[in-house]
Tab-separated table of C-alpha atoms and ligand atoms in Angstrom:
chain	number	residue	atom	x	y	z
A	232	UNK	CA	-8.150	25.683	11.694
A	233	UNK	CA	-9.936	22.767	10.162
A	234	UNK	CA	-12.677	20.934	12.041
A	235	UNK	CA	-14.244	17.496	11.784
A	236	UNK	CA	-17.689	18.956	11.308
A	237	UNK	CA	-16.525	21.131	8.449
A	238	UNK	CA	-14.916	18.096	6.767
A	239	UNK	CA	-17.941	15.839	7.192
A	240	UNK	CA	-20.344	18.542	5.983
A	241	UNK	CA	-18.182	19.266	2.968
A	242	UNK	CA	-18.092	15.568	2.026
A	243	UNK	CA	-21.862	15.193	2.427
A	244	UNK	CA	-22.567	18.258	0.309
A	245	UNK	CA	-20.036	17.598	-2.438
A	246	UNK	CA	-19.569	13.851	-2.783
A	247	UNK	CA	-21.916	13.548	-5.760
A	248	UNK	CA	-19.802	16.028	-7.738
A	249	UNK	CA	-16.909	13.595	-8.325
A	250	UNK	CA	-16.510	12.091	-11.780
A	251	UNK	CA	-16.703	8.333	-11.411
A	252	UNK	CA	-15.049	7.118	-14.656
A	253	UNK	CA	-11.886	5.866	-12.997
A	254	UNK	CA	-13.343	5.032	-9.625
A	255	UNK	CA	-12.470	1.501	-8.643
A	256	UNK	CA	-15.238	-0.941	-7.814
A	257	UNK	CA	-13.590	-3.132	-5.186
A	258	UNK	CA	-10.701	-1.088	-3.815
A	259	UNK	CA	-10.912	1.343	-0.892
A	260	UNK	CA	-11.220	4.980	-1.951
A	261	UNK	CA	-12.443	8.155	-0.303
A	262	UNK	CA	-15.788	9.564	-1.472
A	263	UNK	CA	-14.128	12.811	-2.590
A	264	UNK	CA	-10.700	14.447	-2.314
A	265	UNK	CA	-7.191	13.130	-1.869
A	266	UNK	CA	-5.946	10.060	-0.010
A	267	UNK	CA	-2.512	8.642	0.645
A	268	UNK	CA	-1.221	6.146	3.227
A	269	UNK	CA	-3.475	3.606	4.900
A	270	UNK	CA	-3.569	4.339	8.633
A	271	UNK	CA	-4.844	2.610	11.758
A	272	UNK	CA	-5.717	-0.638	10.007
A	273	UNK	CA	-7.318	-2.858	12.662
A	274	UNK	CA	-9.817	-5.628	13.284
A	275	UNK	CA	-11.979	-4.173	16.051
A	276	UNK	CA	-15.222	-5.544	17.501
A	277	UNK	CA	-15.902	-7.822	14.551
A	278	UNK	CA	-15.133	-5.349	11.775
A	279	UNK	CA	-12.108	-4.260	9.792
A	280	UNK	CA	-11.396	-0.558	10.127
A	281	UNK	CA	-9.175	1.307	7.748
A	282	UNK	CA	-8.249	4.936	8.182
A	283	UNK	CA	-6.271	6.886	5.642
A	284	UNK	CA	-4.343	10.103	5.106
A	285	UNK	CA	-7.031	12.381	3.778
A	286	UNK	CA	-7.551	15.869	2.403
A	287	UNK	CA	-11.252	16.056	1.538
A	288	UNK	CA	-11.261	19.491	-0.070
A	289	UNK	CA	-9.174	18.888	-3.215
A	290	UNK	CA	-7.673	16.025	-5.203
A	291	UNK	CA	-4.196	17.062	-4.044
A	292	UNK	CA	-2.285	16.581	-0.801
A	293	UNK	CA	-3.162	19.152	1.868
A	294	UNK	CA	-3.447	19.429	5.665
A	295	UNK	CA	-4.008	15.816	6.593
A	296	UNK	CA	-7.142	14.440	8.198
A	297	UNK	CA	-7.846	10.778	8.892
A	298	UNK	CA	-10.604	9.459	6.631
A	299	UNK	CA	-12.275	6.233	7.731
A	300	UNK	CA	-13.913	3.184	6.158
A	301	UNK	CA	-15.044	-0.111	7.662
A	302	UNK	CA	-15.803	-3.542	6.339
A	303	UNK	CA	-16.933	-6.975	7.395
A	304	UNK	CA	-15.124	-8.836	4.633
A	305	UNK	CA	-12.250	-6.629	3.372
A	306	UNK	CA	-13.918	-6.268	-0.043
A	307	UNK	CA	-16.989	-4.090	0.440
A	308	UNK	CA	-16.308	-0.984	2.476
A	309	UNK	CA	-18.553	1.609	4.045
A	310	UNK	CA	-17.317	5.170	4.426
A	311	UNK	CA	-17.880	6.479	7.937
A	312	UNK	CA	-17.257	10.002	9.282
A	313	UNK	CA	-13.779	11.483	9.184
A	314	UNK	CA	-12.011	10.436	12.397
A	315	UNK	CA	-9.388	13.138	12.898
A	316	UNK	CA	-8.993	16.718	11.714
A	317	UNK	CA	-5.949	18.926	12.296
A	318	UNK	CA	-7.700	21.004	14.936
A	319	UNK	CA	-5.175	21.289	17.790
A	320	UNK	CA	-1.996	23.339	18.218
A	321	UNK	CA	0.059	20.107	18.275
A	322	UNK	CA	-1.347	18.817	14.947
A	323	UNK	CA	-2.409	22.090	13.344
A	324	UNK	CA	-0.814	21.365	9.961
A	325	UNK	CA	-1.738	17.724	9.687
A	326	UNK	CA	-2.623	14.489	11.437
A	327	UNK	CA	0.031	12.377	9.738
A	328	UNK	CA	0.231	8.603	9.501
A	329	UNK	CA	-0.064	6.207	12.405
A	330	UNK	CA	-1.681	3.061	13.702
A	331	UNK	CA	-4.487	1.730	15.857
A	332	UNK	CA	-4.509	-0.661	18.795
A	333	UNK	CA	-7.249	-1.965	21.086
A	334	UNK	CA	-6.872	-1.563	24.853
A	335	UNK	CA	-9.562	-2.363	27.433
A	336	UNK	CA	-12.174	-2.503	24.687
A	337	UNK	CA	-11.289	0.985	23.448
A	338	UNK	CA	-9.726	1.886	20.137
A	339	UNK	CA	-6.551	3.954	20.419
A	340	UNK	CA	-5.007	5.779	17.484
A	341	UNK	CA	-1.403	6.909	17.617
A	342	UNK	CA	-0.545	9.447	14.935
A	343	UNK	CA	1.945	12.178	14.132
A	344	UNK	CA	1.105	15.810	14.745
A	345	UNK	CA	2.689	17.959	12.049
A	346	UNK	CA	3.433	21.545	13.042
A	347	UNK	CA	4.884	23.958	10.551
A	348	UNK	CA	6.761	27.083	11.582
A	349	UNK	CA	8.222	30.156	9.951
A	350	UNK	CA	11.009	28.141	8.319
A	351	UNK	CA	11.705	24.501	7.558
A	352	UNK	CA	13.989	24.414	10.591
A	353	UNK	CA	11.021	25.291	12.805
A	354	UNK	CA	8.953	22.363	11.623
A	355	UNK	CA	8.179	19.794	14.332
A	356	UNK	CA	6.650	16.332	14.305
A	357	UNK	CA	5.263	14.924	17.557
A	358	UNK	CA	3.271	11.823	18.468
A	359	UNK	CA	-0.313	11.984	19.657
A	360	UNK	CA	-3.117	9.702	20.878
A	361	UNK	CA	-6.864	9.712	20.203
A	362	UNK	CA	-9.321	7.281	21.835
A	363	UNK	CA	-12.743	5.950	20.937
A	364	UNK	CA	-15.285	3.661	22.601
A	365	UNK	CA	-17.410	3.075	19.497
A	366	UNK	CA	-14.689	2.942	16.832
A	367	UNK	CA	-16.180	5.974	15.067
A	368	UNK	CA	-15.871	9.045	17.311
A	369	UNK	CA	-12.424	9.887	18.622
A	370	UNK	CA	-11.223	12.163	21.355
A	371	UNK	CA	-7.675	13.445	21.414
A	372	UNK	CA	-6.216	12.931	24.910
A	373	UNK	CA	-5.296	15.873	27.129
A	374	UNK	CA	-1.727	14.499	27.579
A	375	UNK	CA	-0.981	15.195	23.871
A	376	UNK	CA	1.576	15.308	22.459
A	377	UNK	CA	2.757	12.116	24.182
A	378	UNK	CA	6.183	11.938	22.493
A	379	UNK	CA	8.055	15.094	21.521
A	380	UNK	CA	11.520	16.225	20.492
A	381	UNK	CA	12.501	16.070	24.191
A	382	UNK	CA	12.256	12.282	23.847
A	383	UNK	CA	14.540	12.064	20.805
A	384	UNK	CA	17.972	10.472	21.042
A	385	UNK	CA	21.009	12.398	19.844
A	386	UNK	CA	21.375	12.619	16.111
A	387	UNK	CA	17.626	12.521	15.359
A	388	UNK	CA	16.003	15.457	13.593
A	389	UNK	CA	12.849	16.840	15.245
A	390	UNK	CA	11.577	17.816	11.760
A	391	UNK	CA	11.326	14.230	10.523
A	392	UNK	CA	9.895	12.011	13.227
A	393	UNK	CA	6.726	10.266	12.191
A	394	UNK	CA	4.414	7.340	11.442
A	395	UNK	CA	4.222	5.454	14.771
A	396	UNK	CA	3.366	1.753	14.616
A	397	UNK	CA	2.214	0.400	17.969
A	398	UNK	CA	2.604	-3.258	18.894
A	399	UNK	CA	2.053	-5.090	22.175
A	400	UNK	CA	4.727	-7.376	23.572
A	401	UNK	CA	4.238	-8.846	27.053
A	402	UNK	CA	3.197	-6.071	29.462
A	403	UNK	CA	4.414	-3.278	27.232
A	404	UNK	CA	3.244	-1.362	24.235
A	405	UNK	CA	6.029	-0.507	21.852
A	406	UNK	CA	5.984	2.226	19.251
A	407	UNK	CA	8.268	2.123	16.216
A	408	UNK	CA	8.764	5.603	14.808
A	409	UNK	CA	10.557	6.640	11.625
A	410	UNK	CA	13.247	9.271	12.071
A	411	UNK	CA	15.892	11.102	10.083
A	412	UNK	CA	19.507	11.188	11.224
A	413	UNK	CA	21.072	14.651	11.552
A	414	UNK	CA	23.424	14.019	8.657
A	415	UNK	CA	20.706	12.352	6.563
A	416	UNK	CA	19.696	8.702	6.386
A	417	UNK	CA	16.748	6.877	7.855
A	418	UNK	CA	16.385	5.086	11.163
A	419	UNK	CA	13.661	3.530	13.254
A	420	UNK	CA	13.334	4.503	16.892
A	421	UNK	CA	11.725	2.311	19.529
A	422	UNK	CA	9.680	3.632	22.476
A	423	UNK	CA	7.774	1.768	25.181
A	424	UNK	CA	4.826	2.423	27.444
A	425	UNK	CA	2.541	0.612	29.887
A	426	UNK	CA	-0.548	2.722	29.215
A	427	UNK	CA	-0.091	4.220	25.706
A	428	UNK	CA	0.194	7.690	27.272
A	429	UNK	CA	3.506	7.770	29.103
A	430	UNK	CA	6.348	6.811	26.758
A	431	UNK	CA	10.037	6.176	27.246
A	432	UNK	CA	12.776	5.963	24.592
A	433	UNK	CA	14.284	2.464	24.290
A	434	UNK	CA	16.664	2.291	21.348
A	435	UNK	CA	17.546	2.970	17.762
A	436	UNK	CA	16.034	-0.231	16.425
A	437	UNK	CA	17.580	-0.022	12.985
A	438	UNK	CA	19.826	2.566	11.382
A	439	UNK	CA	20.213	3.108	7.643
A	440	UNK	CA	23.238	4.195	5.665
A	441	UNK	CA	23.041	7.300	3.529
A	442	UNK	CA	22.813	5.113	0.409
A	443	UNK	CA	19.675	3.559	1.871
A	444	UNK	CA	17.661	6.711	1.279
A	445	UNK	CA	17.524	10.086	3.079
A	446	UNK	CA	14.414	9.211	5.102
A	447	UNK	CA	12.404	6.132	5.993
A	448	UNK	CA	8.652	6.213	6.594
A	449	UNK	CA	5.790	4.035	7.847
A	450	UNK	CA	7.531	1.162	9.665
A	451	UNK	CA	5.611	-2.007	10.496
A	452	UNK	CA	6.870	-5.003	12.486
A	453	UNK	CA	5.253	-8.403	12.971
A	454	UNK	CA	5.938	-12.073	13.511
A	455	UNK	CA	5.192	-14.333	10.603
A	456	UNK	CA	5.878	-18.025	10.199
A	457	UNK	CA	8.557	-18.028	12.902
A	458	UNK	CA	10.370	-14.910	11.688
A	459	UNK	CA	10.206	-11.197	12.431
A	460	UNK	CA	9.326	-9.053	9.450
A	461	UNK	CA	9.969	-5.338	9.221
A	462	UNK	CA	8.322	-3.379	6.428
A	463	UNK	CA	9.154	0.244	5.774
A	464	UNK	CA	8.907	2.784	2.997
A	465	UNK	CA	11.956	4.654	1.766
A	466	UNK	CA	12.111	8.085	0.191
A	467	UNK	CA	14.461	8.331	-2.770
A	468	UNK	CA	16.062	4.906	-2.585
A	469	UNK	CA	18.666	4.832	-5.382
A	470	UNK	CA	17.904	2.563	-8.321
A	471	UNK	CA	19.719	-0.785	-8.309
A	472	UNK	CA	19.360	-2.951	-11.434
A	473	UNK	CA	15.624	-3.744	-11.697
A	474	UNK	CA	14.927	-2.566	-8.192
A	475	UNK	CA	13.761	0.734	-6.738
A	476	UNK	CA	12.834	2.420	-10.021
A	477	UNK	CA	10.105	4.551	-8.457
A	478	UNK	CA	10.937	7.723	-6.556
A	479	UNK	CA	10.025	5.922	-3.336
A	480	UNK	CA	10.190	2.207	-2.561
A	481	UNK	CA	8.934	-0.293	-0.019
A	482	UNK	CA	11.309	-2.751	1.636
A	483	UNK	CA	10.562	-6.033	3.378
A	484	UNK	CA	13.252	-7.158	5.817
A	485	UNK	CA	13.203	-10.575	7.353
A	486	UNK	CA	15.205	-11.051	10.514
A	487	UNK	CA	14.990	-11.255	14.247
A	488	UNK	CA	13.842	-8.671	16.730
A	489	UNK	CA	15.778	-8.652	19.986
A	490	UNK	CA	13.206	-7.124	22.325
A	491	UNK	CA	15.660	-7.162	25.260
A	492	UNK	CA	18.067	-4.851	23.475
A	493	UNK	CA	15.512	-3.247	21.173
A	494	UNK	CA	17.518	-4.091	18.056
A	495	UNK	CA	16.358	-5.609	14.777
A	496	UNK	CA	18.867	-8.039	13.217
A	497	UNK	CA	18.424	-8.149	9.482
A	498	UNK	CA	18.798	-11.371	7.511
A	499	UNK	CA	17.341	-10.527	4.094
A	500	UNK	CA	15.937	-7.452	2.435
A	501	UNK	CA	13.901	-7.198	-0.762
A	502	UNK	CA	11.648	-4.772	-2.560
A	503	UNK	CA	8.059	-5.666	-1.701
A	504	UNK	CA	6.286	-4.890	-4.973
A	505	UNK	CA	7.586	-4.512	-8.519
A	506	UNK	CA	4.928	-2.232	-9.941
A	507	UNK	CA	4.719	1.523	-10.301
A	508	UNK	CA	2.178	2.375	-7.623
A	509	UNK	CA	2.680	0.851	-4.217
A	510	UNK	CA	3.647	2.745	-1.054
A	511	UNK	CA	3.282	2.921	2.716
A	512	UNK	CA	1.708	-0.494	3.414
A	513	UNK	CA	0.273	-1.427	6.805
A	514	UNK	CA	-0.577	-4.821	8.232
A	515	UNK	CA	-2.813	-6.360	10.868
A	516	UNK	CA	-3.451	-9.749	12.325
A	517	UNK	CA	-7.157	-10.530	12.158
A	518	UNK	CA	-9.364	-12.910	14.135
A	519	UNK	CA	-8.410	-15.756	11.801
A	520	UNK	CA	-4.717	-15.214	12.619
A	521	UNK	CA	-4.025	-13.981	9.131
A	522	UNK	CA	-1.426	-11.272	8.533
A	523	UNK	CA	-3.141	-8.922	6.124
A	524	UNK	CA	-1.516	-6.003	4.353
A	525	UNK	CA	-3.038	-3.060	2.533
A	526	UNK	CA	-1.109	-0.373	0.728
A	527	UNK	CA	-1.586	2.977	-0.973
A	528	UNK	CA	-1.884	2.228	-4.703
A	529	UNK	CA	-0.196	5.397	-5.960
A	530	UNK	CA	3.261	6.922	-5.994
A	531	UNK	CA	4.596	10.293	-4.918
A	532	UNK	CA	6.025	12.561	-7.577
A	533	UNK	CA	3.876	11.722	-10.618
A	534	UNK	CA	0.846	13.303	-12.226
A	535	UNK	CA	-2.470	11.858	-11.094
A	536	UNK	CA	-5.048	12.002	-13.903
A	537	UNK	CA	-8.104	12.129	-11.632
A	538	UNK	CA	-6.686	15.389	-10.329
A	539	UNK	CA	-5.406	16.905	-13.579
A	540	UNK	CA	-8.627	15.917	-15.398
A	541	UNK	CA	-10.588	17.421	-12.509
A	542	UNK	CA	-12.462	14.351	-11.405
A	543	UNK	CA	-12.411	15.603	-7.825
A	544	UNK	CA	-10.702	12.625	-6.204
A	545	UNK	CA	-7.293	10.945	-6.109
A	546	UNK	CA	-5.956	7.727	-4.688
A	547	UNK	CA	-7.016	4.202	-3.931
A	548	UNK	CA	-5.753	1.342	-1.785
A	549	UNK	CA	-4.552	-2.048	-3.039
A	550	UNK	CA	-6.544	-5.185	-2.606
A	551	UNK	CA	-5.914	-6.464	0.936
A	552	UNK	CA	-3.303	-9.215	0.728
A	553	UNK	CA	-2.514	-12.071	3.049
A	554	UNK	CA	1.191	-12.467	3.776
A	555	UNK	CA	3.226	-15.554	4.448
A	556	UNK	CA	6.882	-16.577	4.355
A	557	UNK	CA	8.358	-19.342	2.260
A	558	UNK	CA	12.108	-19.868	1.781
A	559	UNK	CA	12.853	-16.642	3.645
A	560	UNK	CA	10.778	-14.562	1.228
A	561	UNK	CA	7.534	-12.662	1.828
A	562	UNK	CA	4.662	-13.912	-0.337
A	563	UNK	CA	1.423	-11.996	-0.915
A	564	UNK	CA	-1.952	-13.528	-1.746
A	565	UNK	CA	-5.194	-11.692	-2.454
A	566	UNK	CA	-7.522	-12.257	0.526
A	567	UNK	CA	-9.781	-15.259	-0.080
A	568	UNK	CA	-12.941	-13.161	0.481
A	569	UNK	CA	-12.586	-11.610	-2.978
A	570	UNK	CA	-13.671	-14.933	-4.501
A	571	UNK	CA	-17.176	-14.483	-3.073
A	572	UNK	CA	-17.598	-11.699	-5.623
A	573	UNK	CA	-16.494	-13.683	-8.675
A	574	UNK	CA	-19.144	-14.094	-11.404
A	575	UNK	CA	-19.366	-14.960	-15.134
A	576	UNK	CA	-16.571	-17.483	-15.248
A	577	UNK	CA	-14.981	-18.008	-18.658
A	578	UNK	CA	-12.508	-20.849	-19.077
A	579	UNK	CA	-10.070	-21.726	-21.822
A	580	UNK	CA	-7.782	-24.741	-21.917
A	581	UNK	CA	-4.625	-25.593	-23.870
A	582	UNK	CA	-4.250	-22.464	-25.964
A	583	UNK	CA	-1.399	-22.623	-28.468
A	584	UNK	CA	0.025	-19.316	-29.643
A	585	UNK	CA	2.872	-19.389	-32.177
A	586	UNK	CA	4.417	-16.177	-33.536
A	587	UNK	CA	1.024	-14.517	-33.697
A	588	UNK	CA	-1.498	-12.407	-31.797
A	589	UNK	CA	-4.652	-14.140	-30.723
A	590	UNK	CA	-7.935	-13.024	-29.234
A	591	UNK	CA	-9.905	-15.582	-27.290
A	592	UNK	CA	-13.442	-15.798	-28.521
A	593	UNK	CA	-15.995	-14.167	-26.318
A	594	UNK	CA	-13.438	-13.120	-23.708
A	595	UNK	CA	-13.634	-9.661	-22.204
A	596	UNK	CA	-12.429	-8.344	-18.879
A	597	UNK	CA	-12.718	-4.973	-17.216
A	598	UNK	CA	-13.373	-5.300	-13.507
A	599	UNK	CA	-12.107	-8.845	-13.324
A	600	UNK	CA	-9.787	-11.506	-12.017
A	601	UNK	CA	-7.774	-13.564	-14.489
A	602	UNK	CA	-5.755	-16.678	-13.798
A	603	UNK	CA	-3.275	-17.862	-16.415
A	604	UNK	CA	-0.877	-20.772	-16.349
A	605	UNK	CA	1.752	-20.549	-19.077
A	606	UNK	CA	4.158	-23.295	-20.036
A	607	UNK	CA	7.426	-21.520	-20.772
A	608	UNK	CA	9.486	-24.534	-21.820
A	609	UNK	CA	9.538	-23.863	-25.535
A	610	UNK	CA	8.672	-20.320	-26.599
A	611	UNK	CA	10.605	-17.061	-26.438
A	612	UNK	CA	8.141	-14.525	-25.119
A	613	UNK	CA	4.495	-14.049	-24.289
A	614	UNK	CA	2.653	-10.730	-24.083
A	615	UNK	CA	-0.690	-10.708	-22.422
A	616	UNK	CA	-2.538	-7.585	-23.433
A	617	UNK	CA	-5.177	-6.613	-20.877
A	618	UNK	CA	-7.494	-3.583	-20.570
A	619	UNK	CA	-7.020	-3.353	-24.318
A	620	UNK	CA	-8.941	-1.646	-27.091
A	621	UNK	CA	-6.016	-2.440	-29.376
A	622	UNK	CA	-4.816	1.176	-29.298
A	623	UNK	CA	-4.573	1.413	-25.537
A	624	UNK	CA	-3.357	-1.657	-23.731
A	625	UNK	CA	-1.527	-2.783	-20.621
A	626	UNK	CA	1.081	-5.489	-21.121
A	627	UNK	CA	1.958	-8.306	-18.770
A	628	UNK	CA	4.851	-10.102	-20.427
A	629	UNK	CA	7.188	-12.972	-19.743
A	630	UNK	CA	10.527	-13.358	-21.456
A	631	UNK	CA	11.363	-17.066	-21.381
A	632	UNK	CA	15.015	-16.402	-22.128
A	633	UNK	CA	15.768	-13.824	-19.442
A	634	UNK	CA	13.111	-15.014	-16.987
A	635	UNK	CA	11.835	-11.444	-16.576
A	636	UNK	CA	8.186	-10.833	-15.815
A	637	UNK	CA	7.237	-7.324	-16.908
A	638	UNK	CA	4.350	-4.907	-16.441
A	639	UNK	CA	4.253	-2.133	-19.033
A	640	UNK	CA	1.790	0.747	-19.019
A	641	UNK	CA	3.289	2.991	-21.684
A	642	UNK	CA	0.188	2.567	-23.839
A	643	UNK	CA	-2.334	2.039	-21.059
A	644	UNK	CA	-4.076	5.401	-21.523
A	645	UNK	CA	-3.391	8.821	-20.020
A	646	UNK	CA	0.360	9.290	-19.781
A	647	UNK	CA	1.872	9.122	-16.342
A	648	UNK	CA	5.131	10.946	-15.835
A	649	UNK	CA	7.087	11.716	-12.741
A	650	UNK	CA	10.166	13.318	-11.363
A	651	UNK	CA	12.358	10.249	-11.834
A	652	UNK	CA	15.578	10.895	-13.732
A	653	UNK	CA	14.406	8.624	-16.525
A	654	UNK	CA	10.775	8.170	-17.444
A	655	UNK	CA	9.551	4.957	-15.752
A	656	UNK	CA	6.656	3.285	-17.504
A	657	UNK	CA	7.442	-0.375	-16.969
A	658	UNK	CA	8.927	-2.577	-14.313
A	659	UNK	CA	10.106	-6.133	-14.225
A	660	UNK	CA	11.221	-8.831	-11.838
A	661	UNK	CA	13.161	-12.036	-12.366
A	662	UNK	CA	10.643	-14.806	-11.873
A	663	UNK	CA	11.822	-18.373	-12.055
A	664	UNK	CA	9.387	-20.859	-13.609
A	665	UNK	CA	8.087	-23.544	-11.278
A	666	UNK	CA	7.778	-26.902	-13.036
A	667	UNK	CA	8.313	-25.004	-16.320
A	668	UNK	CA	5.278	-22.840	-15.595
A	669	UNK	CA	4.536	-19.262	-14.765
A	670	UNK	CA	1.275	-18.790	-12.963
A	671	UNK	CA	-0.337	-15.374	-12.911
A	672	UNK	CA	-3.323	-13.985	-11.058
A	673	UNK	CA	-4.268	-10.597	-12.419
A	674	UNK	CA	-6.746	-8.277	-10.728
A	675	UNK	CA	-8.199	-5.514	-12.844
A	676	UNK	CA	-10.294	-2.621	-11.647
A	677	UNK	CA	-11.328	0.593	-13.446
A	678	UNK	CA	-7.933	2.224	-12.943
A	679	UNK	CA	-5.666	-0.461	-11.548
A	680	UNK	CA	-3.867	-3.698	-12.215
A	681	UNK	CA	-2.347	-6.025	-9.622
A	682	UNK	CA	-0.357	-9.031	-10.786
A	683	UNK	CA	0.458	-11.911	-8.421
A	684	UNK	CA	3.043	-14.294	-9.888
A	685	UNK	CA	3.725	-17.879	-8.851
A	686	UNK	CA	1.399	-18.069	-5.854
A	687	UNK	CA	2.208	-14.528	-4.766
A	688	UNK	CA	5.987	-14.814	-4.812
A	689	UNK	CA	6.119	-11.482	-6.629
A	690	UNK	CA	3.540	-8.764	-7.128
A	691	UNK	CA	3.402	-5.886	-9.603
A	692	UNK	CA	0.906	-3.124	-8.827
A	693	UNK	CA	0.092	-0.116	-10.989
A	694	UNK	CA	-2.562	2.405	-11.803
A	695	UNK	CA	-3.746	2.712	-15.430
A	696	UNK	CA	-6.132	5.208	-16.991
A	697	UNK	CA	-7.559	4.030	-20.357
A	698	UNK	CA	-9.368	6.863	-22.116
A	699	UNK	CA	-11.863	4.623	-23.936
A	700	UNK	CA	-13.553	1.361	-23.226
A	701	UNK	CA	-10.748	-1.187	-22.857
A	702	UNK	CA	-11.950	-4.668	-22.003
A	703	UNK	CA	-10.271	-6.933	-24.549
A	704	UNK	CA	-7.601	-9.516	-23.874
A	705	UNK	CA	-5.114	-10.435	-26.585
A	706	UNK	CA	-2.255	-12.889	-26.429
A	707	UNK	CA	0.915	-12.560	-28.500
A	708	UNK	CA	3.776	-15.011	-28.640
A	709	UNK	CA	7.261	-15.162	-30.041
A	710	UNK	CA	8.021	-18.805	-30.638
A	711	UNK	CA	5.606	-21.493	-29.529
A	712	UNK	CA	3.837	-20.734	-26.304
A	713	UNK	CA	1.307	-22.979	-24.696
A	714	UNK	CA	-1.159	-21.704	-22.141
A	715	UNK	CA	-2.372	-24.582	-19.972
A	716	UNK	CA	-5.410	-22.658	-18.825
A	717	UNK	CA	-6.860	-19.179	-18.667
A	718	UNK	CA	-9.816	-18.474	-16.388
A	719	UNK	CA	-11.519	-15.170	-15.998
A	720	UNK	CA	-14.210	-13.946	-13.639
A	721	UNK	CA	-15.890	-10.583	-13.406
A	722	UNK	CA	-15.841	-9.083	-9.950
A	723	UNK	CA	-19.174	-7.657	-8.876
A	724	UNK	CA	-19.454	-5.984	-5.509
B	828	FRU	C1	4.192	8.634	3.486
B	828	FRU	C2	4.030	9.930	4.243
B	828	FRU	C3	4.217	9.721	5.741
B	828	FRU	C4	3.472	10.870	6.341
B	828	FRU	C5	2.309	11.014	5.392
B	828	FRU	C6	1.843	12.421	5.211
B	828	FRU	O1	3.549	8.601	2.278
B	828	FRU	O2	4.949	10.887	3.755
B	828	FRU	O3	5.557	9.650	6.148
B	828	FRU	O4	3.061	10.608	7.639
B	828	FRU	O5	2.727	10.480	4.146
B	828	FRU	O6	0.645	12.470	4.494
């Protein structure tokens, strides 16, 4: 069995052994070892807390712990001791994903206990609670597990029942839990409780067809701008035109939650991010009434260079993003706090690029934010080359004829390949110009790029691993392209 003490000692003794080359400056990471999903994201007693799926001992997935970081401003994070270890019979093979909620001043975590057996059939997933008074030290309650296979409706597999999201509505706490139907296909189950310990099954909140992926994961539900929004992650969602090219995808559904019947009525559904590395997001509402989302910035089923190159760590979170709804679509904006860390502004105005490749004098960007406004009335195509050393480069391109905005990492650095049927190295999204302009905000860190297009209407998030210094920016155009402005800041935390 693993213990918390063993994990915390191991981290203390070994954290200086990681190789820092690709470690991001302003994104949440663990000090050493593997991370995946964000967990238990909460604003508690004046600080943001973020937990995460964590295996401290290797840069690969293993028996899951909950790592923990906290922050006052969502940009600089402090690692605090590991919160949960798989140290009980009901979570012996992993403390899987879950959420946090405050009750009577205490911080409650609800997570999935993962219990393996002799065969895959024997596997069980159950829901558990841990409580803390200081937000750092957690005690698993004696009533655990609080939801088990005995509480499953017909047609739900006890092997795939995980990732509780707890929300409060009136006098009740509700827990949304991802589940697999007996014959395959995802669904979200709804449970309710008065005290977070005694739970009762309410309904199948939403049921997927087989074509909508064999299993759903990590549901999240919240009200935003007068609508109900359901986010969830889907294993193996089949590719559809430009959508769902990664092995796993994240969906944003806008609709209405009928709390009386426990049913979610869907109005629209869209992919939430058009990059290559974005999975299992979680949201919170903070003290400023903002809906903030953070996501794992990695994808299942591909090589991870910080593991294969033996850097001793793997995985990072996205920049926290504020969500809002406009025209029945979920927009994402980088949290405003990031701007406090902007330095060394460089500004360029009215740049004309005509069938050529141009470098802007004196411009370099590595850990940076870039804002570009491109007039797409006349030209055919623009390629913005970032994190470039001219051999390695990451391309953010806009095709004025098709309206496709594209992120391409085929030449970014270390090759990233996965178990997709076809090798996926670029992604694109149809992005309509607004007043003939495409506006991009691009966030670069040592091994990541996040593109926000047209005020956050679309985002494209990917990891990149340049092997040499890559801080140039080059602009190529087919036809006559005019850039209204390009501003760049370094980000220093
Ligand atoms: C999603 C996920 C969750 C699970 C966790 C295990 O990435 O598969 O469904 O709880 O990761 O680490």
